[in-house]
C-alpha positions as a printed Julia matrix, in Angstrom:
210×3 Matrix{Float64}:
 16.46  -7.82    2.61
 16.51  -4.47    3.23
 19.97  -4.71    1.34
 19.07  -6.48   -1.51
 15.82  -3.83   -1.63
 18.42  -1.25   -1.69
 19.87  -3.56   -4.7
 17.2   -2.9    -6.7
 16.88   0.62   -6.16
 20.55   1.65   -7.0
 20.15  -0.96  -10.51
 16.72   0.61  -11.42
 17.92   4.8   -10.46
 20.77   3.78  -12.99
 19.19   2.73  -15.9
 16.48   4.86  -15.38
 18.86   7.86  -15.41
 21.33   6.67  -18.35
 17.91   5.43  -20.68
 14.36   6.91  -19.73
 14.81  10.17  -17.77
 13.17  12.48  -19.53
 14.56  15.84  -20.81
 17.46  16.9   -22.95
 21.43  15.65  -22.36
 23.76  16.95  -20.55
 25.86  18.1   -24.07
 22.24  19.52  -25.53
 20.9   21.13  -22.0
 21.64  25.13  -21.32
 20.41  24.49  -17.56
 23.26  21.57  -17.11
 26.18  24.29  -17.79
 24.22  27.08  -15.68
 24.12  25.06  -12.76
 27.46  23.17  -12.7
 29.31  27.02  -13.55
 26.76  28.47  -10.85
 25.72  30.93  -13.07
 21.84  29.76  -13.37
 19.09  32.47  -12.66
 16.44  30.13  -11.4
 16.91  30.18   -7.2
 14.57  27.13   -7.08
 17.53  25.35   -9.32
 20.36  26.67   -7.61
 18.83  25.83   -4.18
 18.37  22.52   -5.28
 21.9   22.12   -6.75
 23.26  23.63   -3.48
 21.52  20.93   -1.39
 22.96  18.36   -3.22
 26.31  19.73   -2.45
 25.42  19.99    1.37
 23.86  15.88    1.64
 27.3   14.84    1.2
 28.8   16.86    3.8
 25.98  15.38    6.14
 26.9   12.14    5.12
 30.45  12.36    5.67
 29.69  12.99    9.31
 27.68  10.37    9.83
 29.71   7.71    7.87
 33.0    8.85    8.58
 33.01   9.35   12.11
 32.35   5.35   12.74
 34.84   4.28    9.69
 36.06   1.57   11.6
 34.18  -1.32    9.63
 35.66  -3.77    7.25
 34.29  -1.71    4.05
 36.16   1.45    4.25
 33.4    4.61    4.37
 35.59   6.86    2.93
 35.97   5.95   -0.78
 31.8    6.02   -1.18
 31.89   9.69    1.15
 34.08  11.26   -1.23
 32.46   9.85   -4.72
 29.1   11.05   -3.34
 30.48  14.67   -3.56
 29.75  13.84   -7.22
 27.43  10.84   -7.62
 25.43  11.61   -4.65
 23.25   8.71   -4.26
 24.62   6.57   -6.82
 27.8    6.31   -4.26
 26.52   6.2    -1.27
 24.04   2.94   -2.01
 26.57   0.86   -2.34
 28.52   1.18    1.2
 24.73   0.29    2.58
 24.52  -2.75    0.17
 28.14  -4.15    1.19
 28.39  -2.99    5.13
 26.9   -5.3     7.41
 26.15  -4.13   11.21
 28.74  -6.84   12.59
 31.74  -5.87   10.29
 33.01  -3.02   13.45
 36.04  -4.7    14.03
 36.73  -1.76   16.89
 40.25  -1.07   15.12
 41.21   2.77   15.17
 38.63   5.04   12.77
 40.26   5.56    9.1
 39.52   9.6     9.12
 41.84  11.88   10.01
 41.74  13.12   13.67
 40.65  16.6    11.83
 37.62  15.02   10.52
 36.53  13.52   13.52
 36.96  16.57   15.12
 34.57  18.25   12.52
 32.08  15.5    12.72
 31.4   15.9    16.95
 31.78  19.54   16.66
 28.35  21.11   17.35
 29.46  24.59   16.33
 30.49  23.04   12.69
 26.56  21.19   12.71
 24.42  24.12   13.75
 26.58  26.33   11.0
 25.61  23.59    8.35
 22.21  23.45    9.84
 21.5   27.15    9.41
 22.86  27.03    6.0
 20.76  24.47    4.67
 17.9   26.16    6.13
 19.0   29.53    4.37
 19.11  27.23    1.13
 15.93  25.91    1.46
 14.64  29.07    2.08
 15.69  30.85   -0.73
 15.16  28.12   -2.95
 10.96  28.5    -1.63
 10.96  31.95   -1.45
 12.76  33.74   -4.49
 12.5   30.91   -6.63
  9.51  29.75   -9.31
  8.22  26.36   -9.03
  6.49  26.32  -12.3
 10.33  27.53  -13.41
 11.31  24.28  -11.6
  8.34  21.63  -13.06
  9.36  22.76  -16.86
 13.11  22.17  -16.01
 12.17  19.01  -14.46
 10.26  18.15  -17.73
 12.9   19.58  -20.36
 16.29  18.87  -18.26
 17.81  15.5   -17.63
 20.33  16.82  -15.4
 17.37  18.53  -13.13
 15.2   15.69  -13.76
 17.72  13.03  -12.17
 19.23  15.68   -9.44
 15.61  15.88   -8.47
 15.33  12.29   -8.29
 18.43  11.83   -6.29
 17.9   14.06   -3.55
 14.2   11.82   -3.01
 16.48   9.0    -2.66
 18.82  10.29   -0.41
 16.2   11.87    1.93
 14.86   8.09    2.06
 18.48   6.56    2.43
 19.44   9.61    5.44
 16.32   7.84    7.3
 17.85   4.33    6.65
 21.21   5.63    7.52
 19.83   7.03   11.2
 18.9    3.79   11.57
 21.45   1.97   10.81
 24.25   3.61   12.3
 26.0    2.39   15.32
 25.99   5.22   17.46
 22.01   5.68   17.42
 22.07   3.59   21.12
 20.63   4.2    23.22
 17.97   6.57   21.13
 14.79   4.12   19.61
 14.57   3.37   16.04
 12.04   6.29   15.71
 14.57   8.81   16.0
 15.59   7.46   12.01
 12.22   9.3    11.19
 14.44  12.71   11.55
 16.11  11.8     8.27
 12.73  12.87    6.51
 13.7   16.62    7.0
 16.06  16.82    4.28
 19.54  17.54    5.87
 18.71  19.6     8.61
 17.18  15.92   10.05
 20.16  14.06    9.42
 22.38  16.8    10.65
 19.76  17.33   14.2
 20.62  13.77   14.46
 24.45  13.65   14.51
 24.1   16.89   16.58
 22.04  14.87   19.46
 25.18  12.15   18.77
 28.44  13.87   18.23
 29.45  12.82   21.84
 28.51   9.21   21.51
 31.5    9.66   18.41
 34.14  10.32   22.21
 33.09   7.13   23.68
 31.98   4.22   21.81
């Protein structure tokens, strides 16, 4: 049932982004070029754009440390750096909880080492908090609201951010390393990126023993 719901969300998100999202299209949108070239002067927009770059890093740590099932996680994790939730939702639709085959992880050793590194996860947390603080204290929420209405890119990336937060909750809940923690720990995912990183830090040693 949950996979069917995510399938509906995925198709709805694609349809909305392509045909219904308001604002100027990328080719006619100066905000799009300002953001992708990192030249935007609006802190709130730059912060959101940066957070959407940090989210795939956190999800890569979550998925690649357990990439030994029948559905490989690495193509979806890699695509998420450009497509965000568009790329990650199909993985959770295809993956079944009983898919584990106990083969060796597909992820390179250095990736697994990063995924279980407490120092790396703490640095990611601090970087995320710095970006959030920059956006909140240096940004103009009114300017962000105007951009949300006038730029299709800003509109879609904002919705993408919300879906990634919800997907964090679901991803923690479905994570094979979650035990012995209760399902309630999935609520950490409601803290954008930081909650997912806290969960990864709490379960980092289980990567060695699972």
